[in-house]
Tab-separated table of C-alpha atoms in Angstrom:
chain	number	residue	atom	x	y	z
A	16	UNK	CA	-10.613	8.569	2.562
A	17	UNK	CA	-10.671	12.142	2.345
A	18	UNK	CA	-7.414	13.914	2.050
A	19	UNK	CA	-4.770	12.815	3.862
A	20	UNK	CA	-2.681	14.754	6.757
A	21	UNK	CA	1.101	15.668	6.389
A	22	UNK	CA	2.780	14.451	9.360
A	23	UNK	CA	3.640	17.811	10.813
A	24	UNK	CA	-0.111	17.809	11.196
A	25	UNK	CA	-0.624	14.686	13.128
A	26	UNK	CA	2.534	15.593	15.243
A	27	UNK	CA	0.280	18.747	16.260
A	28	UNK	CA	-3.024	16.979	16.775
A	29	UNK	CA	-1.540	14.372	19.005
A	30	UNK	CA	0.481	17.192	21.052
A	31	UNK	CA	-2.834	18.661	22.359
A	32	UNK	CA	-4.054	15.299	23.389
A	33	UNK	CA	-1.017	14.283	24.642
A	34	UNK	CA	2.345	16.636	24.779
A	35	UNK	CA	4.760	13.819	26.168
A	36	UNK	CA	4.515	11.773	23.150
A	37	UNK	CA	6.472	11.859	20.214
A	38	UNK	CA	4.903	10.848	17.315
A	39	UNK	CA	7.354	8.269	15.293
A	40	UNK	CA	5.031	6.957	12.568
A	41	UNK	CA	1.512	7.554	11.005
A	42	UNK	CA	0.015	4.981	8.376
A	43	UNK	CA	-3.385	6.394	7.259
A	44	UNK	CA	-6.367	3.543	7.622
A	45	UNK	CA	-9.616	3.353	5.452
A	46	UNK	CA	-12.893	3.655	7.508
A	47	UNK	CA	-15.741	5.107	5.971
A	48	UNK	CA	-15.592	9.228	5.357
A	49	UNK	CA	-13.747	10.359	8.442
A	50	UNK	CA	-9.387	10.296	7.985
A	51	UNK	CA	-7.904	7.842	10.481
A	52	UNK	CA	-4.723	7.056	10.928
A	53	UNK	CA	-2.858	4.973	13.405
A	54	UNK	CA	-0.268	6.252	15.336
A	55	UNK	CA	2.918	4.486	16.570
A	56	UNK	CA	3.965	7.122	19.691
A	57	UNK	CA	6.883	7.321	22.511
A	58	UNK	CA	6.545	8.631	25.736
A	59	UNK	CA	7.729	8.618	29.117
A	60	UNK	CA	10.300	5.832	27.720
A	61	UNK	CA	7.270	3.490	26.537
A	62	UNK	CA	6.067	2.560	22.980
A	63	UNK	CA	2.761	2.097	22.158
A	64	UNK	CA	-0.081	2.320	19.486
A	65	UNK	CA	-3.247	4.726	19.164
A	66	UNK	CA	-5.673	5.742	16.650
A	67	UNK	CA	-6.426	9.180	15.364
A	68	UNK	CA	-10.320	9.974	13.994
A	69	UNK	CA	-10.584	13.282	12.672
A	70	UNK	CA	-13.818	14.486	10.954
A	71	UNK	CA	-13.391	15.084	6.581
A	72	UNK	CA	-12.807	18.888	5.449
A	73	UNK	CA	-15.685	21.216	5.771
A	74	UNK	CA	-17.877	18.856	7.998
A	75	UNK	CA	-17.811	17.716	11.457
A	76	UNK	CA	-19.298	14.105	10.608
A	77	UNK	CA	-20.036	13.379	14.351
A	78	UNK	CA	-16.648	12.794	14.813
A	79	UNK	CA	-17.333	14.838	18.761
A	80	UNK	CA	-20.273	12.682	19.415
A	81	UNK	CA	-18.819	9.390	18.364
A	82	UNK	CA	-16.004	10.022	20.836
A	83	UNK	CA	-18.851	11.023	23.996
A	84	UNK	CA	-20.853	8.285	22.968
A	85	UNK	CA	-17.500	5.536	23.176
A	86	UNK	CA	-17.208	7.228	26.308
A	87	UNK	CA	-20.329	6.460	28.059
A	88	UNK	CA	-20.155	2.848	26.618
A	89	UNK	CA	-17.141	2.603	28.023
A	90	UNK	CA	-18.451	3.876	31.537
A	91	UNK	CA	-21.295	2.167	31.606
A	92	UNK	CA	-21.554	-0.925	29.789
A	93	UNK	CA	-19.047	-4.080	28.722
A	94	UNK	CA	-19.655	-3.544	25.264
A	95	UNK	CA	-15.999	-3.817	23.663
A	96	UNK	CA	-15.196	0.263	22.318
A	97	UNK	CA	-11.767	1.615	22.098
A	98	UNK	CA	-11.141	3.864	25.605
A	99	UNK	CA	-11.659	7.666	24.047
A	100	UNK	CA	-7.706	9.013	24.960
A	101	UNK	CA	-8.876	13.009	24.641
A	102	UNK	CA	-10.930	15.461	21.891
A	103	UNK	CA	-10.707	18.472	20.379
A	104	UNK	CA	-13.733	19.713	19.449
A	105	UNK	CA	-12.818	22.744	17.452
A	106	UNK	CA	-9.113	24.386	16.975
A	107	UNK	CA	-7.976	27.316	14.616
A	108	UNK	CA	-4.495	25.934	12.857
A	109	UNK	CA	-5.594	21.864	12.644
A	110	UNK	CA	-8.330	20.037	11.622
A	111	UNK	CA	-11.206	19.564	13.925
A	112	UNK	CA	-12.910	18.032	15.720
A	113	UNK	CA	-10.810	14.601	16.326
A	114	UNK	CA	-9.863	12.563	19.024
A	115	UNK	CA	-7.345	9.662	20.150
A	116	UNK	CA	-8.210	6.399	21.112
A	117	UNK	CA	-6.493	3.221	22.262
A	118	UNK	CA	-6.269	-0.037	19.640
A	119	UNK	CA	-8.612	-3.039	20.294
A	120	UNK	CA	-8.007	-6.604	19.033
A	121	UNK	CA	-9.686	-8.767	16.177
A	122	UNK	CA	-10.081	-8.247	12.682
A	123	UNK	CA	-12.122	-5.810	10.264
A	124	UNK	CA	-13.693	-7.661	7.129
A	125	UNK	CA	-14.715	-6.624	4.561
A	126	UNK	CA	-18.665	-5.128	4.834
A	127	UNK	CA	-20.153	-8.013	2.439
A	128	UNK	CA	-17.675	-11.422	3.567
A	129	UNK	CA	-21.079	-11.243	5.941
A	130	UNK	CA	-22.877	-13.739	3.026
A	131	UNK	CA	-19.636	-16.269	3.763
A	132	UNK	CA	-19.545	-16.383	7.352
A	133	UNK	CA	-19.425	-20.046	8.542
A	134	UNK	CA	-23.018	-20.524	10.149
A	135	UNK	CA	-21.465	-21.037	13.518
A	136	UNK	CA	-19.320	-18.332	13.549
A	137	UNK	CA	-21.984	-16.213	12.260
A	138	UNK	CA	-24.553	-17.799	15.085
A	139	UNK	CA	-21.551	-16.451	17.828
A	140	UNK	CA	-21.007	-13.117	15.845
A	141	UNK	CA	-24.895	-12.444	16.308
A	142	UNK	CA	-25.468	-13.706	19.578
A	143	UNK	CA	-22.798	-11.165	20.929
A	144	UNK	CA	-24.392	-7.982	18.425
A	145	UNK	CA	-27.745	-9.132	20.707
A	146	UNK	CA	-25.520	-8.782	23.777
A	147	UNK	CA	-24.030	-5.534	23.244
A	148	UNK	CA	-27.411	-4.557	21.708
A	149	UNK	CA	-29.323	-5.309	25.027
A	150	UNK	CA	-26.868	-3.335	26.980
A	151	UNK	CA	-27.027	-0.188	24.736
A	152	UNK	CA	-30.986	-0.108	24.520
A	153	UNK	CA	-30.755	-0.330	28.419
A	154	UNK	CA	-28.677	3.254	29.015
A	155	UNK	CA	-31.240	6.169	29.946
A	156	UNK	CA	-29.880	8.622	28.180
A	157	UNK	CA	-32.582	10.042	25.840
A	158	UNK	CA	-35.976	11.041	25.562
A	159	UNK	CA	-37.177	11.902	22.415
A	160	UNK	CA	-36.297	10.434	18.499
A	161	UNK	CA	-33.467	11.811	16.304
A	162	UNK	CA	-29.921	12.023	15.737
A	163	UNK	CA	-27.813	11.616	18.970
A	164	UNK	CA	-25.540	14.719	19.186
A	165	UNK	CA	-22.866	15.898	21.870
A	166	UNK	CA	-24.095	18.367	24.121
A	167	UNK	CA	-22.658	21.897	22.716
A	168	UNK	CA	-21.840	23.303	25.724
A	169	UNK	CA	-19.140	20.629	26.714
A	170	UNK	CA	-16.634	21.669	24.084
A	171	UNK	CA	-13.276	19.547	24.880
A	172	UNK	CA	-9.725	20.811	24.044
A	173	UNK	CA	-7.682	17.708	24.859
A	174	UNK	CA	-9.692	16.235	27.651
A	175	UNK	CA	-11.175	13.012	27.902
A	176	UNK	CA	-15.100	12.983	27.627
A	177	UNK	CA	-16.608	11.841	31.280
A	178	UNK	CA	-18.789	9.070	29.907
A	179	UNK	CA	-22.002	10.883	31.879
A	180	UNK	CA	-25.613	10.196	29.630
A	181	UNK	CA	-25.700	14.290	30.260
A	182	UNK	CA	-22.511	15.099	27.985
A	183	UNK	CA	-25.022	13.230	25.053
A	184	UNK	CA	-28.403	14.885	23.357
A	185	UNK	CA	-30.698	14.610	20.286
A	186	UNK	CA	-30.411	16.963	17.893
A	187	UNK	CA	-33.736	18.564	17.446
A	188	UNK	CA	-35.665	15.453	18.765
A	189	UNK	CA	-39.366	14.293	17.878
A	190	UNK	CA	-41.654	13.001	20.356
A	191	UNK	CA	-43.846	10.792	17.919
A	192	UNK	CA	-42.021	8.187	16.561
A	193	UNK	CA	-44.611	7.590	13.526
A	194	UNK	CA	-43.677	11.469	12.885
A	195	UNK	CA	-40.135	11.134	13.184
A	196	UNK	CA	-40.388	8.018	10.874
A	197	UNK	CA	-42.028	9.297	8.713
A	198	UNK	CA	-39.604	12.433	7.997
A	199	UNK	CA	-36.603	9.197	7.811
A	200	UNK	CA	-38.692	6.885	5.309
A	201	UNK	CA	-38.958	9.994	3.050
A	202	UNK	CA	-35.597	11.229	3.295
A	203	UNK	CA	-34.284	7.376	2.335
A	204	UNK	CA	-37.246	7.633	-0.749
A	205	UNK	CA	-35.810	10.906	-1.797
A	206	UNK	CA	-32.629	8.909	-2.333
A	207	UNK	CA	-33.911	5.968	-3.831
A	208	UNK	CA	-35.654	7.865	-6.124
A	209	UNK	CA	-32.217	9.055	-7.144
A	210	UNK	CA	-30.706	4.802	-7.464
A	211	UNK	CA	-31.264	2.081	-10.231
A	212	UNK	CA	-34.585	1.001	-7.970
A	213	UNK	CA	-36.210	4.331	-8.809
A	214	UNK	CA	-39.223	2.321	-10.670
A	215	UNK	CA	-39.895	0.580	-7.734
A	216	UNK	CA	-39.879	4.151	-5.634
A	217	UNK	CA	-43.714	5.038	-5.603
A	218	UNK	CA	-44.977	1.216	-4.782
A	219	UNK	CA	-42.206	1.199	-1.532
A	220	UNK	CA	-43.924	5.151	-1.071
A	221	UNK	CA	-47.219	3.550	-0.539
A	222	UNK	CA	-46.398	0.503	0.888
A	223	UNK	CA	-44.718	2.750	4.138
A	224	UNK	CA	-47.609	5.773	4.075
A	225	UNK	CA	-49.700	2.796	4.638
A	226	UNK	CA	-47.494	0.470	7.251
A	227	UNK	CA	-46.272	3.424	9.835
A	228	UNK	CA	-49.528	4.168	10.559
A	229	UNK	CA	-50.272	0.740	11.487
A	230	UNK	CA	-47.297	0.000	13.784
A	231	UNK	CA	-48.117	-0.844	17.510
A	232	UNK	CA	-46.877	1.052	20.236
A	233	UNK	CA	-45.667	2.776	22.728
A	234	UNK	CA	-42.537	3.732	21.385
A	235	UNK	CA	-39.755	4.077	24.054
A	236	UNK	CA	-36.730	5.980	22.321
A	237	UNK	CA	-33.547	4.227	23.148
A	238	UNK	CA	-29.947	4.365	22.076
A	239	UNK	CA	-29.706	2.644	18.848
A	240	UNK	CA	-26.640	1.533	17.448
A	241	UNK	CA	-28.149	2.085	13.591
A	242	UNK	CA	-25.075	1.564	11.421
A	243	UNK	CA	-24.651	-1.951	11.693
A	244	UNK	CA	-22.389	-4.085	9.514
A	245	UNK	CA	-19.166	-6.140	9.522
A	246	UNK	CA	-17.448	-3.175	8.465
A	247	UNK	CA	-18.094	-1.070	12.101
A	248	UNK	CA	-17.193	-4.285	14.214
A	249	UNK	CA	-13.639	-5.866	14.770
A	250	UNK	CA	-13.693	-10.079	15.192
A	251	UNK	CA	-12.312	-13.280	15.549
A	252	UNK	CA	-12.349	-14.557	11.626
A	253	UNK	CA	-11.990	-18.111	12.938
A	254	UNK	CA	-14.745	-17.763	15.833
A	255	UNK	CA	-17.044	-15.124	14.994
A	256	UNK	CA	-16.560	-13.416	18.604
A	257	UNK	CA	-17.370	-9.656	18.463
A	258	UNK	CA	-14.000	-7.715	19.883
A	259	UNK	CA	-14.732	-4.403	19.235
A	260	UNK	CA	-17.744	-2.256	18.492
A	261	UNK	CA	-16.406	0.842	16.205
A	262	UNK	CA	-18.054	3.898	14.768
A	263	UNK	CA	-20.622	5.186	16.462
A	264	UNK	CA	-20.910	8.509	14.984
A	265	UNK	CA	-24.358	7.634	13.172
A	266	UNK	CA	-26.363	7.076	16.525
A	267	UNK	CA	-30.123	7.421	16.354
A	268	UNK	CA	-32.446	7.368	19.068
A	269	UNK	CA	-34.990	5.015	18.083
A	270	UNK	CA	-37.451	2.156	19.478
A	271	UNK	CA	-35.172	-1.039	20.219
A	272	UNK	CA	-37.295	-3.001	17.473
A	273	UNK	CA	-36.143	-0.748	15.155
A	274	UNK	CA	-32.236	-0.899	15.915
A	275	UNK	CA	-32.624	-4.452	16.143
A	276	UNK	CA	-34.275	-4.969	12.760
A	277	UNK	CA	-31.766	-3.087	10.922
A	278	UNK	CA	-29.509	-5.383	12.547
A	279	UNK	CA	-30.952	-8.364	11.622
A	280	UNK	CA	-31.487	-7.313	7.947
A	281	UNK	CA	-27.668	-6.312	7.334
A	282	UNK	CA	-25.949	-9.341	9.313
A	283	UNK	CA	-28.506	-12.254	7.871
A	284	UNK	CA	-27.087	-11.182	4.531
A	285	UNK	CA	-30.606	-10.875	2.891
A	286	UNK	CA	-28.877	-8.490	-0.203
A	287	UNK	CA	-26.487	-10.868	-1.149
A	288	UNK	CA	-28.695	-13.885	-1.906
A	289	UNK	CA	-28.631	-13.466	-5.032
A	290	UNK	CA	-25.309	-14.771	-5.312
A	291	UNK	CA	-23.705	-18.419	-5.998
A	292	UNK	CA	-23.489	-20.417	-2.154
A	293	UNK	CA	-25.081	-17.309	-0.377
A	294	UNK	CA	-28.540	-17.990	1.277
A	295	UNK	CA	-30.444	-15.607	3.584
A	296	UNK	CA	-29.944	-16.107	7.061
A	297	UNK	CA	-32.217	-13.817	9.006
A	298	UNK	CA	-33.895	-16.493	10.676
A	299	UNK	CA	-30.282	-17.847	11.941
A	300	UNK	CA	-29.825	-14.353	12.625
A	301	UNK	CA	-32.890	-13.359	14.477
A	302	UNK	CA	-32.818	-16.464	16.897
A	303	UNK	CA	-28.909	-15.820	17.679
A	304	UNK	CA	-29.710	-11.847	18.373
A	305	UNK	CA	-32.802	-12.563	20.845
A	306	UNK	CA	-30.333	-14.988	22.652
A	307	UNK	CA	-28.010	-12.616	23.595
A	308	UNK	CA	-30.385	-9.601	23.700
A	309	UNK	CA	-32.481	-11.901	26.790
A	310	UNK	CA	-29.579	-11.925	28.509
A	311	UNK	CA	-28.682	-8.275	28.789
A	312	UNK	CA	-31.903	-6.715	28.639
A	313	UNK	CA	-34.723	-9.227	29.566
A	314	UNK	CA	-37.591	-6.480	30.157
A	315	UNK	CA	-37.368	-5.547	26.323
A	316	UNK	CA	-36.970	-8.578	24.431
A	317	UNK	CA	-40.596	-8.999	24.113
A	318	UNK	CA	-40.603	-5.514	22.222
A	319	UNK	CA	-38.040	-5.887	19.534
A	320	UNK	CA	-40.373	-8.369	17.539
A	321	UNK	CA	-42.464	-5.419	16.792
A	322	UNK	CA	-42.641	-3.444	13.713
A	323	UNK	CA	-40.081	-5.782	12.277
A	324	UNK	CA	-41.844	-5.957	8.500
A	325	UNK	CA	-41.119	-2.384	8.158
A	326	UNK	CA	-38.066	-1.930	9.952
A	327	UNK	CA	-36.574	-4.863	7.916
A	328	UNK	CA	-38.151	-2.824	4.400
A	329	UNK	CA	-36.530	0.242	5.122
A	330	UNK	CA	-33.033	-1.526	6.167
A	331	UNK	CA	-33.630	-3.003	2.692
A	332	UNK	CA	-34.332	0.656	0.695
A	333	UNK	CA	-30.611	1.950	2.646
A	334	UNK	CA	-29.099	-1.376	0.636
A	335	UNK	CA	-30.512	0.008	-2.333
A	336	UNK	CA	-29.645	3.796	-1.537
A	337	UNK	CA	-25.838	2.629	-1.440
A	338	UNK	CA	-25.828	-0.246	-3.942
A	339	UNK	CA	-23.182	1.404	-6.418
A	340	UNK	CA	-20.843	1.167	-2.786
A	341	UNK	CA	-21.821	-2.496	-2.560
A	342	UNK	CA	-21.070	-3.016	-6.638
A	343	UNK	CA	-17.659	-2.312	-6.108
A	344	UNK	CA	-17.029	-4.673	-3.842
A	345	UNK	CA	-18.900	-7.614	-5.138
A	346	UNK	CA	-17.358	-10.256	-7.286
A	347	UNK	CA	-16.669	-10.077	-10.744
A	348	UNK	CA	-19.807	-10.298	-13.160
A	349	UNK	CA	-22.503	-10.548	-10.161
A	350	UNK	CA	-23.304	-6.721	-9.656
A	351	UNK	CA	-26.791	-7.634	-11.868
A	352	UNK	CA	-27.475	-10.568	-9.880
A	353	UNK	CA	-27.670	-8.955	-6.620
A	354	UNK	CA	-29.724	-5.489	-8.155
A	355	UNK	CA	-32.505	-8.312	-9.395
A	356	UNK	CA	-32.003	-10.282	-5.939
A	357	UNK	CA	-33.093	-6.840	-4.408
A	358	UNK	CA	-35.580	-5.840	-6.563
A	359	UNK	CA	-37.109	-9.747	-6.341
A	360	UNK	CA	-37.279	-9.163	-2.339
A	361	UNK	CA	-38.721	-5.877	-2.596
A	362	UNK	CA	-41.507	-7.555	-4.624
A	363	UNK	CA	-42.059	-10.247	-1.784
A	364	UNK	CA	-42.210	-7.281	0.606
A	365	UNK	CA	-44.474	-5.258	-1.312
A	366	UNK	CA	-46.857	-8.762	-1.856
A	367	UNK	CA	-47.261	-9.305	1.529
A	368	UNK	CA	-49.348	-7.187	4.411
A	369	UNK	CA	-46.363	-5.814	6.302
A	370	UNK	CA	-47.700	-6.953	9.610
């Protein structure tokens, strides 16, 4: 986590959210880049629990749209979020933007204990990502590909976001998704070329110059959830049940095939096959995600089987991209093992016709 906030600092930050509490304790919590702390509060003669998300120094990290976007799946779906308590978008004497939000049950594990998920549990866990997934690619809320912002002109002081599609946009959108693709596949390439794959950077260059232009369309953008992983849900360990659906600050609008290929890639554990009692479940994965996704949104499942060769490739290249974050949480002595289990794959994907 970035640095951490002195306590007369929270006290302030939770005063212009909400000046009848008293903050009594802050323990600071590890997710991601952003600082987050949970906050034990009194007010009104009651004791309760929140959160605090406020964006890293120097950066806003969609900290402002991840609290609009909880907001409208709050308002307009039954996907499990936390309920967005009030923002501040921007203040001179505290760091900004951050918001409050309320707790939500279940456990966070760790982004790779994905590989020793029970296959039942993991069979429930997908089945509900399909769900929520079906839900979210249902929400009209965006027209064109790219980065899913706030809209600028709503600036929030301490008020709760409204949950209306209108308080969301995309930054600088692109109405071809083969062009708006394309500009993402060479942005990941640009960082690959930078990892411990970079000699297998120009084939995967070629291999996607030559694949986007064969995808099938139309291409309907749709709220995609994007960065998927154990480490942005909360769960039932014993079950697999999905309780809560965190971190939405990286939301793309995309073609559902696309958000559910990513999916499919992270939570079938394909990167970590390398490794002793591990076995790629995509296939468990897949069948699990279309279950639930027929149930929520019936008039798109047909479309998410397309482009999924590609999809599942680039999903793939982002493993690579952040494999020294992986390393460090693999066990002991296996880092090599799963850099050759990737670059073995990406050999199987660069084989085959990507259809």
């Amino acid at each position: 986590m970035s640095e951490e906030l002195d306590a007369g600092t929270l006290r302030r930050m939770a005063d212009l959210v909400h000046p009848t509490w008293t903050v009594t304790a802050a323990t600071p919590v590890e997710r991601g880049f952003c600082r987050v702390y949970r906050l034990a509060v009194e007010g009104n003669g009651e004791s309760q629990e929140c959160f605090l998300k406020a964006a890293p120094a120097e950066t806003e990290a969609g900290v402002g749209a991840d609290a609009r976007i909880l907001a409208v799946l709050d308002r307009h779906t039954s996907i499990p979020v936390p309920e967005v308590l009030g923002v501040v978008d921007d203040h001179p004497e505290v760091p900004s933007p951050f918001y409050l939000m309320t707790p939500m049950p279940g456990d966070e594990l760790p982004y790779e204990r994905v590989g020793w998920l029970p296959d039942e549990a993991l069979e429930t866990l997908a089945r509900d990502v399909g769900v929520h997934l079906g839900e979210l690619h249902r929400i009209d809320a965006v027209d064109s590909f790219g980065y899913v912002d706030r809209d600028p002109t709503g600036t929030l002081d301490g008020g709760r976001p409204s949950g209306a599609v209108a308080e969301l946009t995309v930054r600088d959108g692109i109405d071809s998704w083969p062009a708006y693709l394309g500009r993402y596949v060479e942005r990941e390439l640009e960082r690959h070329a930078d990892s411990r794959f970079v000699e297998l950077t120009p084939r995967i260059e070629a291999w996607f110059d030559e694949r986007i232009g064969r995808l099938d369309g139309p291409f309907t953008p749709v709220l995609g959830r994007n960065d998927h992983g154990l480490h942005n849900l909360l769960v039932d360990p014993d079950s697999g049940s999905v309780t809560a659906m965190l971190d939405w600050a990286y939301t793309l609008a995309v073609p559902p095939s696309f958000d559910f290929a990513f999916a499919v890639y992270l939570f079938g554990g394909a990167f970590l096959s390398a490794l002793p009692g591990v076995t790629d479940r995509r296939a468990l994965v897949r069948d699990a995600m279309r279950t639930g996704y027929r149930a929520t949104a019936p008039e798109l499942a047909e479309t998410v089987a397309t482009g999924r060769s590609a999809y599942e490739a680039l999903a793939m290249v982002r493993v690579m991209n952040d494999f020294d974050r992986l390393a460090s949480r693999l066990p002991d002595g296996t880092e090599n093992d799963v850099a050759d289990g990737l670059r073995a794959d990406a050999e199987t994907v660069l084989e085959n016709d990507g259809r």
